[in-house]
Structures are given as C-alpha cells and as structure tokens.
XYZ file of C-alpha atoms in Angstrom:
732
model
C 0.000 0.000 0.000
C 1.359 3.488 -0.779
C 3.194 5.112 2.110
C 2.428 8.666 3.293
C 5.475 10.931 3.671
C 5.638 14.261 5.450
C 6.616 16.487 2.555
C 7.807 16.566 -1.020
C 11.449 17.145 -0.064
C 11.498 14.019 2.074
C 10.077 11.996 -0.796
C 12.602 13.426 -3.208
C 15.454 12.524 -0.850
C 14.053 9.017 -0.563
C 13.910 8.620 -4.317
C 17.434 9.896 -4.788
C 18.669 7.440 -2.157
C 16.840 4.684 -4.006
C 18.522 5.671 -7.266
C 21.880 5.626 -5.504
C 21.189 2.147 -4.124
C 20.400 0.942 -7.642
C 23.939 1.810 -8.687
C 23.167 4.899 -10.744
C 24.860 7.495 -8.543
C 26.019 9.403 -11.604
C 22.421 10.446 -12.197
C 21.731 11.708 -8.669
C 22.991 15.284 -9.137
C 21.146 15.893 -12.430
C 18.018 14.436 -10.888
C 18.217 16.697 -7.878
C 18.632 19.786 -10.037
C 15.807 18.832 -12.371
C 13.351 17.749 -9.678
C 14.076 20.772 -7.488
C 13.427 23.094 -10.424
C 10.131 21.353 -11.217
C 9.042 21.561 -7.573
C 9.890 25.284 -7.445
C 7.856 25.849 -10.594
C 4.878 24.094 -9.038
C 4.821 21.265 -11.562
C 3.913 18.761 -8.840
C 1.703 20.975 -6.725
C -1.942 20.312 -5.974
C -2.935 22.811 -8.689
C -0.617 21.474 -11.377
C -3.473 19.770 -13.171
C -6.897 18.283 -12.716
C -5.591 14.735 -13.055
C -4.966 13.367 -9.542
C -2.026 11.358 -10.857
C -0.140 14.554 -11.554
C 0.684 15.457 -7.969
C 4.251 14.901 -6.893
C 3.147 12.952 -3.824
C 1.405 10.336 -5.891
C 4.134 10.218 -8.508
C 6.741 9.671 -5.823
C 4.712 6.978 -4.079
C 4.198 5.216 -7.377
C 7.936 5.300 -8.028
C 8.554 3.918 -4.545
C 6.185 1.008 -5.173
C 7.817 0.300 -8.511
C 11.185 0.051 -6.761
C 10.164 -1.880 -3.667
C 7.340 -4.128 -4.817
C 8.195 -4.736 -8.461
C 11.898 -4.010 -8.720
C 11.987 -1.542 -11.585
C 15.008 0.708 -11.937
C 15.919 4.328 -12.460
C 14.662 4.517 -16.061
C 11.156 3.543 -14.987
C 11.281 5.886 -11.983
C 12.395 8.702 -14.272
C 9.517 8.010 -16.652
C 6.989 8.094 -13.808
C 8.318 11.365 -12.373
C 8.938 13.205 -15.624
C 5.989 12.177 -17.797
C 3.507 14.799 -16.388
C 5.840 17.817 -16.820
C 7.038 16.403 -20.164
C 3.466 16.291 -21.477
C 2.898 19.905 -20.344
C 6.142 21.018 -21.992
C 7.924 21.906 -18.730
C 10.643 19.374 -19.528
C 12.053 19.108 -23.034
C 13.148 15.991 -24.865
C 16.692 17.378 -24.916
C 16.725 17.750 -21.108
C 15.507 14.185 -20.670
C 18.175 12.873 -23.052
C 20.949 14.850 -21.323
C 19.996 14.418 -17.658
C 18.380 10.971 -17.512
C 19.623 7.450 -18.148
C 19.548 6.153 -21.736
C 16.147 4.797 -22.697
C 14.169 7.195 -20.498
C 12.741 9.325 -23.314
C 11.295 6.418 -25.380
C 9.690 5.016 -22.229
C 8.167 8.411 -21.361
C 6.746 8.724 -24.882
C 5.343 5.193 -24.837
C 3.847 5.831 -21.397
C 2.290 9.103 -22.581
C 0.779 7.445 -25.651
C -0.664 4.617 -23.582
C -2.052 7.077 -21.042
C -3.835 8.905 -23.846
C -5.628 5.714 -24.868
C -6.219 4.748 -21.271
C -7.931 8.027 -20.407
C -9.712 8.606 -23.706
C -11.652 5.382 -24.090
C -13.892 3.141 -22.042
C -11.420 0.346 -21.436
C -14.039 -1.843 -19.803
C -14.626 -3.102 -23.349
C -11.399 -5.125 -23.168
C -12.552 -8.688 -22.500
C -9.018 -9.950 -21.912
C -7.440 -7.205 -19.874
C -3.842 -8.343 -19.721
C -3.758 -8.974 -23.478
C -5.123 -5.516 -24.211
C -2.671 -3.814 -21.848
C 0.327 -5.660 -23.218
C -0.714 -4.966 -26.802
C -1.260 -1.211 -26.511
C 1.705 -0.652 -24.175
C 4.209 -2.787 -26.145
C 6.635 -2.465 -23.211
C 5.873 -4.465 -20.066
C 7.306 -1.641 -17.927
C 4.434 0.568 -19.081
C 1.987 -2.122 -17.970
C 3.619 -2.304 -14.538
C 3.576 1.490 -14.169
C -0.116 1.596 -15.080
C -0.745 -1.205 -12.603
C 0.813 0.716 -9.717
C -0.846 3.930 -10.848
C -4.242 2.227 -10.739
C -3.590 0.944 -7.211
C -2.581 4.450 -6.153
C -5.787 5.887 -7.595
C -7.877 3.269 -5.807
C -6.234 4.168 -2.491
C -7.142 7.855 -2.812
C -10.455 7.385 -4.647
C -12.548 7.671 -1.479
C -11.157 11.148 -0.772
C -10.918 12.547 -4.291
C -13.656 11.013 -6.441
C -17.419 10.921 -6.400
C -19.182 7.572 -6.342
C -19.657 7.239 -10.107
C -15.959 7.869 -10.818
C -14.927 5.435 -8.078
C -17.121 2.707 -9.542
C -15.780 3.356 -13.043
C -12.190 3.168 -11.793
C -12.953 -0.065 -9.935
C -14.510 -1.634 -13.031
C -11.498 -0.766 -15.179
C -9.184 -2.154 -12.494
C -11.172 -5.395 -12.344
C -11.102 -5.888 -16.105
C -7.559 -4.755 -16.880
C -5.278 -4.793 -13.872
C -6.366 -7.598 -11.542
C -5.739 -10.271 -14.228
C -2.368 -8.681 -15.018
C -1.271 -8.636 -11.376
C -2.288 -12.269 -11.020
C -0.452 -13.247 -14.188
C 2.749 -11.614 -12.945
C 2.477 -13.124 -9.479
C 2.028 -9.715 -7.823
C -0.402 -11.206 -5.302
C 0.062 -8.516 -2.687
C -0.914 -5.784 -5.157
C -3.698 -7.994 -6.524
C -5.205 -8.540 -3.067
C -5.078 -4.825 -2.246
C -6.773 -4.008 -5.539
C -9.497 -6.603 -5.100
C -10.454 -5.375 -1.634
C -10.583 -1.752 -2.830
C -12.682 -2.776 -5.843
C -15.018 -4.655 -3.498
C -15.215 -1.584 -1.275
C -16.301 0.736 -4.119
C -18.558 -1.594 -6.102
C -20.359 -3.341 -3.225
C -19.916 -1.122 -0.149
C -22.853 -2.692 1.729
C -21.339 -6.184 1.890
C -17.802 -4.833 2.232
C -18.570 -2.972 5.443
C -20.693 -5.851 6.761
C -17.730 -8.223 6.440
C -15.387 -5.604 7.848
C -17.578 -5.232 10.921
C -17.920 -9.003 11.385
C -14.170 -9.470 11.046
C -13.640 -6.744 13.648
C -16.041 -8.452 16.048
C -14.202 -11.789 15.754
C -10.636 -10.509 15.763
C -9.927 -11.453 19.379
C -11.439 -14.919 19.011
C -9.478 -15.537 15.825
C -6.216 -14.430 17.406
C -6.775 -16.737 20.389
C -7.673 -19.619 18.105
C -4.558 -19.180 15.947
C -2.354 -18.986 19.051
C -3.796 -22.281 20.272
C -3.386 -23.805 16.814
C 0.230 -22.688 16.368
C 1.453 -23.678 19.861
C 1.778 -27.470 19.225
C 3.515 -26.880 15.892
C 5.987 -24.450 17.411
C 6.676 -26.822 20.310
C 7.362 -29.715 17.938
C 9.719 -27.623 15.795
C 11.655 -26.564 18.921
C 11.767 -30.130 20.186
C 13.485 -31.523 17.071
C 15.117 -28.951 16.868
C 14.643 -27.751 13.253
C 18.116 -26.973 11.936
C 16.964 -23.948 9.903
C 15.654 -20.681 11.297
C 11.922 -20.277 10.729
C 9.095 -17.794 11.172
C 5.401 -18.480 11.717
C 2.949 -15.839 10.534
C -0.808 -15.748 10.548
C -3.054 -13.432 8.613
C -6.726 -12.885 8.011
C -8.113 -13.700 4.615
C -9.010 -10.772 2.409
C -12.553 -9.458 2.450
C -12.858 -10.351 -1.221
C -11.907 -14.002 -0.704
C -14.370 -14.282 2.202
C -17.191 -12.781 0.126
C -16.386 -15.079 -2.802
C -16.497 -18.130 -0.542
C -19.854 -17.069 0.915
C -21.302 -16.615 -2.571
C -19.767 -19.689 -4.181
C -20.672 -22.073 -1.351
C -23.913 -20.369 -0.370
C -22.916 -20.094 3.307
C -23.074 -17.347 5.889
C -20.120 -15.607 7.490
C -20.559 -17.686 10.670
C -20.258 -20.907 8.663
C -16.803 -20.032 7.323
C -14.195 -21.520 9.620
C -10.987 -20.756 7.734
C -11.047 -16.989 8.116
C -7.340 -17.027 8.883
C -4.357 -18.649 7.218
C -0.929 -19.531 8.547
C 2.441 -19.318 6.863
C 5.593 -21.156 7.953
C 8.687 -19.571 6.388
C 11.969 -21.498 6.596
C 15.299 -19.779 6.006
C 16.923 -22.710 4.184
C 19.546 -22.463 1.416
C 18.377 -23.293 -2.139
C 19.903 -26.774 -2.140
C 17.992 -27.709 1.050
C 14.648 -26.048 0.302
C 12.852 -29.191 -0.830
C 13.916 -31.174 2.250
C 13.049 -28.353 4.650
C 9.520 -27.777 3.313
C 8.541 -31.441 3.270
C 9.986 -32.006 6.755
C 7.805 -29.218 8.162
C 4.856 -30.619 6.204
C 5.291 -34.013 7.886
C 5.433 -32.397 11.341
C 2.230 -30.408 10.739
C 0.307 -33.387 9.329
C 1.394 -35.533 12.299
C -0.324 -33.044 14.586
C -3.409 -32.206 12.472
C -5.383 -34.304 10.002
C -4.761 -33.047 6.448
C -7.313 -32.756 3.678
C -5.270 -34.444 0.951
C -7.643 -33.161 -1.731
C -6.537 -29.641 -0.859
C -2.784 -30.343 -1.155
C -1.046 -28.064 -3.654
C 2.591 -28.875 -4.412
C 3.975 -25.774 -6.127
C 7.541 -26.690 -5.128
C 7.978 -29.725 -7.376
C 6.210 -27.877 -10.186
C 6.253 -24.086 -9.669
C 3.637 -21.881 -11.317
C 4.559 -20.149 -14.553
C 4.961 -16.825 -12.734
C 7.573 -18.272 -10.359
C 5.303 -18.972 -7.376
C 6.556 -21.834 -5.149
C 4.917 -23.160 -1.990
C 3.400 -26.183 -0.274
C -0.246 -25.497 0.512
C -2.297 -27.768 2.738
C -5.585 -27.483 4.619
C -5.794 -29.293 7.965
C -8.505 -29.820 10.554
C -7.690 -27.842 13.684
C -9.318 -27.598 17.115
C -13.135 -27.447 17.166
C -13.148 -29.052 13.715
C -12.248 -25.809 11.978
C -10.213 -25.816 8.764
C -6.932 -23.930 8.647
C -4.933 -23.260 5.499
C -1.150 -23.529 5.899
C 1.491 -22.362 3.423
C 4.970 -23.822 3.828
C 7.767 -22.077 1.926
C 11.333 -20.798 2.216
C 12.426 -17.180 2.570
C 13.251 -17.033 -1.133
C 9.874 -18.496 -2.088
C 8.085 -16.078 0.220
C 9.727 -13.051 -1.353
C 8.780 -14.262 -4.828
C 5.219 -14.919 -3.651
C 4.978 -11.410 -2.191
C 6.778 -9.444 -4.899
C 6.202 -11.698 -7.871
C 8.626 -11.186 -10.721
C 10.530 -8.471 -8.942
C 11.919 -10.990 -6.481
C 12.362 -13.550 -9.221
C 14.498 -11.105 -11.213
C 16.595 -10.331 -8.137
C 17.220 -14.009 -7.471
C 18.083 -14.523 -11.135
C 20.838 -11.930 -10.698
C 19.248 -9.177 -12.772
C 20.711 -5.838 -11.719
C 20.581 -2.401 -13.267
C 18.058 -1.029 -15.726
C 19.957 -2.211 -18.808
C 19.858 -5.863 -17.753
C 16.335 -5.515 -16.443
C 15.173 -3.920 -19.684
C 16.140 -7.019 -21.651
C 13.991 -9.067 -19.283
C 11.054 -6.662 -19.504
C 10.937 -5.908 -23.210
C 9.110 -9.167 -23.893
C 6.931 -10.741 -21.253
C 7.290 -14.011 -23.110
C 11.042 -14.080 -22.418
C 10.416 -13.551 -18.726
C 7.866 -16.339 -18.524
C 10.096 -18.714 -20.478
C 12.647 -18.558 -17.658
C 10.080 -19.941 -15.243
C 8.753 -23.416 -14.531
C 8.281 -25.699 -17.512
C 4.844 -27.085 -16.740
C 1.567 -27.188 -18.647
C 0.473 -23.875 -17.191
C 3.565 -22.281 -18.704
C 2.477 -23.327 -22.197
C -0.989 -21.848 -21.824
C 0.458 -18.674 -20.318
C 2.879 -18.220 -23.200
C 0.112 -18.808 -25.734
C -2.009 -16.059 -24.224
C 0.906 -13.613 -24.038
C 2.028 -13.990 -27.649
C -1.010 -11.981 -28.662
C 1.147 -8.858 -28.482
C 2.735 -9.772 -31.808
C -0.520 -10.747 -33.520
C -3.136 -8.146 -32.643
C -3.671 -4.420 -32.447
C -6.396 -2.345 -30.796
C -7.805 0.633 -32.675
C -10.774 2.930 -32.079
C -13.720 4.593 -33.753
C -14.156 8.362 -33.255
C -16.855 7.515 -30.679
C -14.367 5.464 -28.646
C -15.481 1.963 -29.634
C -12.516 -0.380 -29.428
C -11.867 -2.717 -32.365
C -9.408 -5.601 -32.215
C -7.678 -6.464 -35.500
C -4.748 -8.668 -36.520
C -1.397 -6.961 -36.839
C -0.979 -5.683 -40.397
C -4.680 -4.892 -40.801
C -5.561 -1.941 -43.018
C -8.029 0.931 -42.916
C -10.336 -1.100 -45.165
C -10.165 -4.058 -42.749
C -11.282 -1.677 -40.012
C -14.224 -0.488 -42.139
C -15.444 -4.062 -42.619
C -14.965 -4.758 -38.896
C -17.361 -1.894 -38.133
C -20.035 -3.147 -40.554
C -20.093 -4.878 -43.926
C -21.927 -1.950 -45.524
C -19.344 0.505 -44.194
C -16.621 -1.572 -45.820
C -18.424 -1.986 -49.146
C -19.173 1.743 -49.418
C -15.865 3.005 -47.969
C -14.565 5.872 -50.092
C -11.954 7.663 -47.971
C -10.635 7.760 -44.425
C -8.865 9.772 -41.763
C -6.462 8.202 -39.280
C -5.740 10.304 -36.203
C -7.235 13.315 -37.980
C -5.081 12.978 -41.114
C -6.102 11.746 -44.553
C -5.214 8.126 -45.198
C -5.573 5.583 -47.985
C -7.850 2.584 -47.574
C -4.850 0.265 -47.992
C -2.757 1.970 -45.263
C -1.790 -0.292 -42.364
C -2.960 0.532 -38.850
C -1.079 0.524 -35.561
C -2.073 0.362 -31.913
C -4.208 3.247 -30.705
C -5.131 4.656 -34.116
C -8.467 6.486 -34.327
C -10.097 5.909 -37.715
C -12.947 7.806 -39.345
C -14.438 6.255 -42.503
C -16.297 8.261 -45.168
C -18.786 6.267 -47.264
C -20.543 6.901 -50.575
C -23.695 5.167 -51.832
C -22.328 4.824 -55.356
C -19.063 3.240 -54.190
C -18.551 -0.346 -55.342
C -15.737 -2.776 -54.482
C -13.390 -4.013 -57.179
C -11.049 -6.975 -57.490
C -8.144 -4.649 -56.561
C -9.648 -4.280 -53.088
C -8.647 -7.847 -52.285
C -5.015 -6.664 -52.251
C -5.866 -3.997 -49.655
C -7.266 -6.248 -46.905
C -5.889 -9.005 -44.695
C -8.864 -10.244 -42.659
C -10.968 -13.173 -43.805
C -14.209 -11.281 -43.212
C -13.188 -8.434 -45.503
C -11.975 -10.756 -48.270
C -15.174 -12.838 -48.178
C -17.423 -9.766 -48.254
C -15.521 -8.245 -51.181
C -15.654 -11.492 -53.187
C -19.377 -11.875 -52.525
C -20.052 -8.266 -53.534
C -18.111 -8.724 -56.777
C -20.108 -11.894 -57.570
C -23.362 -10.051 -56.863
C -22.263 -7.184 -59.097
C -21.438 -9.606 -61.902
C -24.808 -11.348 -61.668
C -26.622 -8.026 -61.542
C -24.572 -6.667 -64.440
C -25.188 -9.829 -66.453
C -28.959 -9.504 -66.097
C -28.903 -5.751 -66.739
C -26.797 -6.259 -69.865
C -29.182 -8.872 -71.231
C -32.185 -6.637 -70.640
C -30.431 -3.690 -72.281
C -29.526 -5.750 -75.358
C -33.083 -7.077 -75.619
C -34.502 -3.533 -75.629
C -32.022 -2.365 -78.250
C -32.757 -5.395 -80.462
C -36.478 -4.552 -80.338
C -35.815 -0.932 -81.216
C -33.755 -1.963 -84.251
C -36.112 -4.858 -85.197
C -33.221 -7.286 -85.009
C -33.629 -11.038 -84.511
C -31.275 -12.703 -82.049
C -29.223 -15.415 -83.747
C -26.837 -17.145 -81.397
C -24.288 -18.154 -84.033
C -23.984 -14.588 -85.321
C -23.905 -13.179 -81.765
C -21.115 -15.584 -80.768
C -19.133 -14.786 -83.908
C -19.297 -11.059 -83.175
C -18.242 -11.517 -79.525
C -15.198 -13.501 -80.586
C -14.356 -10.819 -83.103
C -14.488 -8.250 -80.256
C -12.123 -10.375 -78.146
C -14.609 -11.831 -75.636
C -14.177 -15.460 -74.632
C -17.673 -15.663 -73.161
C -20.838 -13.629 -73.003
C -20.704 -12.893 -69.226
C -17.931 -10.312 -69.510
C -19.666 -8.786 -72.527
C -23.000 -8.319 -70.731
C -21.272 -6.859 -67.646
C -19.334 -4.392 -69.817
C -22.576 -3.582 -71.602
C -24.364 -2.824 -68.314
C -21.462 -0.621 -67.174
C -21.524 1.353 -70.452
C -18.084 0.231 -71.580
C -19.387 -0.813 -75.011
C -20.466 1.404 -77.906
C -23.954 -0.091 -78.307
C -24.901 1.580 -81.644
C -21.637 0.384 -83.179
C -22.213 -3.146 -81.848
C -25.752 -3.243 -83.267
C -24.519 -1.989 -86.641
C -21.966 -4.804 -86.837
C -24.551 -7.356 -85.737
C -27.084 -6.126 -88.336
C -24.403 -6.316 -91.022
C -23.589 -9.935 -90.133
C -27.305 -10.788 -90.095
C -27.740 -9.230 -93.536
C -24.817 -11.250 -94.901
C -26.253 -14.443 -93.442
C -29.701 -13.688 -94.839
C -28.233 -12.995 -98.265
C -26.440 -16.343 -98.241
C -29.600 -18.097 -97.089
C -31.662 -16.416 -99.824
C -29.145 -17.463 -102.443
C -29.236 -21.005 -101.102
C -33.037 -21.078 -101.227
C -32.994 -19.661 -104.725
C -30.880 -22.488 -106.088
C -32.431 -25.200 -103.909
C -35.849 -26.578 -104.997
C -38.486 -27.440 -102.452
C -37.507 -30.766 -100.933
C -39.338 -33.680 -102.442
C -39.500 -37.342 -101.731
C -36.086 -38.888 -101.893
C -36.044 -41.961 -104.062
C -33.289 -44.374 -104.891
C -33.537 -43.467 -108.578
C -31.855 -40.140 -107.779
C -28.542 -41.920 -107.630
C -28.370 -44.370 -110.507
C -24.595 -44.352 -110.289
C -24.755 -46.840 -107.384
C -23.427 -44.499 -104.721
C -24.403 -45.210 -101.085
C -25.327 -41.611 -100.128
C -28.112 -39.526 -101.610
C -28.085 -35.710 -101.349
C -31.542 -34.161 -101.862
C -30.460 -31.267 -104.084
C -30.324 -31.521 -107.836
C -27.348 -29.148 -108.108
C -25.086 -31.711 -106.450
C -26.159 -34.736 -108.441
C -23.178 -36.665 -109.532
C -20.802 -34.580 -107.389
C -18.156 -36.610 -105.659
C -18.317 -36.647 -101.892
C -15.997 -37.804 -99.138
C -16.724 -38.974 -95.600
C -15.435 -36.478 -93.053
C -12.485 -37.850 -91.057
C -13.560 -35.977 -87.941
C -16.575 -38.270 -87.398
C -16.188 -41.155 -89.921
C -19.892 -41.656 -90.778
C -21.115 -45.261 -90.948
C -24.175 -46.771 -92.591
C -27.254 -45.924 -90.528
C -25.838 -42.728 -88.950
C -27.871 -39.562 -89.324
C -25.896 -37.410 -91.714
C -25.793 -34.103 -93.547
C -23.774 -32.751 -96.434
C -21.575 -29.665 -96.320
C -20.143 -28.173 -99.530
C -16.588 -27.105 -98.653
C -13.765 -25.764 -100.817
C -12.440 -29.274 -101.255
C -15.806 -30.745 -102.221
C -18.876 -32.217 -100.578
C -18.185 -33.472 -97.054
C -20.512 -35.900 -95.274
C -20.753 -35.413 -91.488
C -22.792 -37.193 -88.811
C -25.339 -35.176 -86.843
C -23.314 -35.719 -83.641
C -19.983 -34.822 -85.231
C -17.754 -32.709 -82.901
C -17.754 -30.015 -85.595
C -21.489 -30.200 -86.317
C -22.452 -27.420 -83.902
C -19.939 -25.026 -85.415
C -20.887 -25.915 -89.023
C -24.635 -25.686 -88.406
C -24.271 -22.495 -86.380
C -21.990 -20.616 -88.761
C -22.897 -22.110 -92.141
C -26.390 -23.489 -91.603
C -27.593 -21.930 -94.841
C -25.144 -24.074 -96.845
C -25.844 -27.376 -95.108
C -27.748 -29.930 -97.266
C -29.926 -32.844 -96.131
C -28.494 -36.265 -96.911
C -29.353 -39.905 -96.218
C -28.075 -43.384 -96.821
C -29.480 -45.207 -99.824
C -32.371 -47.491 -98.876
C -33.315 -45.511 -95.721
C -36.252 -43.613 -97.294
C -38.942 -42.108 -95.064
C -42.538 -43.205 -95.382
C -43.622 -39.563 -95.758
C -41.920 -36.689 -97.489
C -41.584 -33.959 -94.837
C -43.015 -32.471 -91.636
C -43.218 -28.737 -90.976
C -43.198 -26.746 -87.723
C -44.768 -23.278 -87.814
C -43.629 -21.127 -84.881
C -45.079 -17.729 -83.938
C -43.366 -15.665 -81.210
C -43.146 -12.113 -79.957
C -40.528 -9.965 -81.637
C -38.152 -10.596 -78.732
C -34.463 -11.197 -79.349
C -34.015 -13.584 -76.436
C -37.140 -15.634 -77.229
C -36.302 -15.897 -80.942
C -32.722 -16.819 -80.134
C -33.867 -19.644 -77.862
C -36.238 -20.967 -80.557
C -33.484 -21.030 -83.202
C -31.001 -22.579 -80.760
C -33.493 -25.272 -79.703
C -34.269 -26.217 -83.299
C -30.639 -26.462 -84.353
C -29.711 -28.528 -81.298
C -32.494 -31.117 -81.785
C -30.274 -34.143 -82.390
C -33.087 -36.576 -83.259
C -34.724 -34.313 -85.884
C -33.117 -33.527 -89.251
C -33.794 -29.903 -90.218
C -34.108 -29.576 -93.973
C -35.096 -25.944 -94.446
C -36.040 -22.806 -92.509
C -37.657 -19.437 -93.258
C -38.148 -16.392 -90.995
C -40.191 -13.215 -91.350
C -41.426 -10.313 -89.214
C -45.027 -9.133 -89.110
C -45.431 -6.085 -86.873
C -44.643 -7.183 -83.349
C -44.622 -10.880 -84.221
C -42.002 -13.180 -85.625
C -42.902 -16.195 -87.815
C -40.641 -19.133 -88.504
C -41.234 -22.088 -90.831
C -39.021 -25.147 -90.307
C -39.081 -28.244 -92.487
C -37.880 -31.588 -91.089
C -37.542 -35.101 -92.267
C -40.718 -36.644 -90.935
C -39.378 -40.050 -89.935
C -38.884 -39.182 -86.233
C -42.473 -38.420 -85.222
C -42.065 -38.823 -81.457
C -39.008 -36.590 -81.559
C -40.996 -33.931 -83.436
C -43.809 -34.036 -80.864
C -41.242 -33.585 -78.073
C -39.637 -30.713 -79.982
C -43.061 -29.062 -80.405
C -43.671 -29.239 -76.637
C -40.194 -27.878 -75.900
C -40.762 -24.883 -78.171
C -44.153 -24.133 -76.589
C -42.485 -23.877 -73.161
C -40.217 -21.001 -74.255
C -41.264 -17.639 -72.835
C -42.510 -15.363 -75.636
C -43.597 -18.183 -77.987
C -47.261 -17.686 -78.992
C -47.968 -20.773 -81.077
C -46.265 -23.919 -82.395
C -48.109 -25.910 -85.082
C -46.925 -29.236 -86.550
C -48.075 -30.296 -90.038
C -47.239 -33.716 -91.413
C-alpha cells in the first residue's frame, strides 16, 4: 500500500537514495537539479493539473512502489516522475536525453501514448485485460507502471472522487489490472486491488464483512495462538536446523465474500477466516527437504485434507510462485490453510517477478530492460509445466493483434498488419463496401494503409461506391476478403442480367432477330471469350452499343443474303427416291445441283451406314458429317444456310416432310432460344427454314424429315415452353 510521507522534499530525498542504491549514482545530481526546479515551478503541486495522478506525492509513491514491490530501476522511476511535466512542456526531450539514463525518453513517450488511450476510451470493453494492456503498451514496464498507478488511484479514490468515478475506476481495475497482477504473481498488489474494488462496487457487503471481522478478531487471534502452539513446540523439540518464522493473517474481504457466494454459506459458517504461513530460512539446495519435513510435522499433529494439497515446489507456477499449501482440521473441527515455503519463495510470492528477477541476478536497468521488453522471455525462464504453455500462448497476442478505435471510442481488435479497409469491414459490412476515404488520427489516409495500436479511424462512405477486385489486395482479414468477393459476384450477376435486358430492348428498337451463331461470332471478333464479360461491360456502359448493333445487323444481312441465295438455287424438298442416284453411290443428297458430285466422308466423325448425316459443300468438295460430329455445332451455327440434307441409300422415309410453324413475340431472347433449340435437336433432321417479321410478331417455318415423329412431338412441346412463344403448329 502506498506510504504517506511528510513532505515533497522528504520523498525526493528518498527517491534519490533509491537511485543511488540501484547503482546509478552518476544520475543523482542531475536528478536533484531537475526535480528541485520542477518543484519550485509548481509542476507537482496540488494545482498542477486536474488529473490526480499529476501530484508529486502520488508520482513519488508510485515510483517507490515500482522500486520496492516490483523491482523496476531508475529509467522507470524517471519516466513516472517526468511524464507529467514532459506532457505539459515543462521538460524538453533534450533535457531528458541529457539528464536521464539512456532509454528514459522512449519510455516516457510510450507511457504518454498509452495514457492517452487509457484516459480517452472506455477500457471496460477489453474482454481480456492483460492482453489488451500488453498490446497497446508494447513495453511491459508501461503495464507495470499503469498497474501501480491504478492501485494508487484506488487508495485515494474515497477522498478525491465521487461515487460514479470510483465505480468506473474499480470496473477498469477489475477488467484490466487484476488479471495482469495475477499473471505476474504480484499477489500482494492484486489482493489490495481486489479489496478496494469490493469496497467501491459493493460497499454494503464490504462494510458488513469488515464489521464481522472486527467483532471476531480477538477470538481468531486466540484460536490461531492455540493452533500454532503445538507446531511451534514440535519444531523446537526436534530442533529444526533452519531458522523459521510463523505468521498468521486474516483472509481478504474479497476471498471471504467469494467463498460465501460460491458455497452459499453465511459468514458464521466459514471456519478458515485465517491462514498460517511457515517460512523457513533454508539455502536453495535444502529447500525441498526443509519444506517437506515441516509438512510431515504439521500433518502428524493435524489431520490433512489431501484433496486440498497443492505442491507448487515440485512444479512451480509459470509466474515463479513456489509453496506447499495444505488445509488441515484444527481444534473445534475448523479448517486452517497452511502455506509452507522458504524465505526465497516467500519473497517471490509477495513481490512476484521483482523478487524472481533479483534471485536470477538481474541488476541495473539495462539488464532488467532485456527481461522486460518481452513478457514471453520472462515467462520462459520460469517453470516448464503445462500452465507455462498456456500462459505463453495467451501472451504472444502482443505480436498478432492491435487495438484501434472509432471516433466515438469503440474499441476494435484487428490482426497486426490490418488496413483501414479491414477496419471499415470490422465496423459493418456496408461501411466496408461503401468506404470511399478515411482519416487516421485526424489525417487523410488511404484505404490500404496499415494501422497501428491506438489509431483512431474515421471512414467516409458513398452510396455509389462499389468494391473491385483490386480491393482484395488492400485487406488481410478473412471477413473483408469474403465480403468483397461476394459483392463482386453479386455485381457480376446483376450486371449480367442488366446487360441482357439492355440488349433485348435495343434489339427490339432496331427490329433485329437474335441469332446465337452470329452473336457468338461477333463476340469472338471483339475479343470476348464468353458472353458474361460482354453483358457486364454492356451494363457498365463500356461498349459502344450503336456500333455493336450496326456490326450485328451487317452480319445478319450477310447471313440472310447467303440463305436467300441457297433457297434460290435449292428446290423445295421432295420425296427422296433411290432413282436419284443411278450411279450406285451409297449416299443420296436431296439437291439436284449436287447430283453426280463426288463426296468424301469427313475424317472428324467417320460416318457409318445408318448414322444420321448431312452434307456440307466445302472448298475441297462435298463433305458428309454425322449429326453428332464434334464439328457439327460449329458448321450448323456458322454455315447453316449451306448445309444440305443427306441420307443413306435405302433408308427412305414413309412420308416426305413435316413442318413446324412457330409464332413468337418480336423478342431477341425468345427468338434466339427458338433457333437454338431447333438447331440442337439431335433426333430431328432440319431440312429448311424461313423467318419473317409481321409487326410485333415473328414467324418461322421449319421443315424436317418426318421419320422421327415422337421426336418432333417432343420438340413441339419444348418450343411451346419457351417464354414469348405464342404458337407452335406441326403439319405432317
């Protein structure tokens, strides 16, 4: 607990003596001059600032605690004493560099930055207090200074704060500092904090327990004297070859209240209100023997509860704590907790890592700094048990995470390396998707800029903002990447539909008929591998639509001209009879112009007798392909007007032809689907087709070989199911 001194000068002398004892006598004179000047200027007076921490008395007491309880050196003391005047500009960076030990200025600046976050935001949001503290502070010494500062504030809170501020301070202490003190083995500080927190957050029960403990103090003292007497007599009788001390203490109010709540018992039903400690002054090589010898003496006198035995000597805790703990049944059937430890173990238990560092031979701020820079390194020097592994895992968070804030003070935890855009998505998906610009700590920043601990980020959004593929390079979190990818997919689907609808409207305006083969040919000519990218570009106005329609109309006109020429030279199909090929050939082509023309079987499909076939006049002559030839789709789609019906000799149909008459709305998509369906009907041989427009309607006449009646009925039904088709009539 902080100690009250008579005046500032006495405290200053104490601190200078402490610095001298730490082996930094060369800094005593500069310190005296600097501190005396600051005191004369009133930098540590009661009116120096509204913040209670900024009085010299409290600063000095904090420094004293850091020396005595935790073991920090002159650099940390300097940072504690000089940070308030440094922030106000009463001490310059040059003065600190010249008059203080090396490393003091960076620690002051880190402490000041952490204080800014600590005072600006509601730190009760931090679910894992010690992780948050370690992450924002980056230097464990800052965490320890904040820990002592919080204890100091709690001590004076009753005098200097109203109830609401006291409760707020207690809540922050409970969330942030109690777990940290426990983790570091600073049990004395932890117990003091917990009782003060209890006092401010639940004063009714606190004062009830305080009164009850006061009423039973005499009885408890008498009981402990009676309990200790046989143990002391036995130790003297041996005699024990090591000096020893027996201490008793009352349990903290917090631990008593917790036991009452957890076990559902009253104060009168708690029998172990006091605990006893036997401290043996044995050398390190005899510690194990000494502790277990005393244990055997105690358990010979009192019945132990073996379920409550805790052997922290064979396997020390990760924070260095070592002790034998046992609960025995004393007089009147009451339970008494006994801790058996050596002098070295007791100092570590009381002062935590401070004592551990001293026993490890750490001396001077330079050596200590190497131990403090990374908490992980400190813990690694401790016991190698399972608890150590879990402790290390929780402490490594300092290298993985950062804590940043919204302008309203909301704390956001992000992985190290996260960007402004990651932050926007962490706030809300819509904020991320519409993020346009940002400010970090009041300055303009790019969305891809990386964030650091304590940054305050303000995001500006725009309704017309849309994510792009490039955004994926500006984020690191999985959430942001997934949201961006999903948004891009949604944009593509939306653009695809919008592009199709736009093209359909333009086709209607120009009275154009959608023909898939011509459309595909034009897209390839424009460099598109598929129609998705084309429709998206169309919806985003990256295509000159009038120019596209002109090219499409030109291709349609060319195709129509070729078809007209083909129809002009081709007579209406008639019954195919074997007399058409008196030359004995196996294949008959139903066009007089090609009578007697030599043909060859295409090597790409090797037609065989019985296959459904068609003839294609190429530059090298008439080629015979099967209907399921790998090249059939391309030939029929691009040169359908030149394709001729063909059959094998002797496979005549019973009827000449069948005709499908299709009427549909003048709709590019509907007409395109009709044409595509007809050309892809594998079981029906299309002999001829004609198309014409009549106002808002489109009429198509399609002539087939009639031999596949069931296939034609199925094709008729398939055409009738197409949206926009008005009528499909089959004549045989």
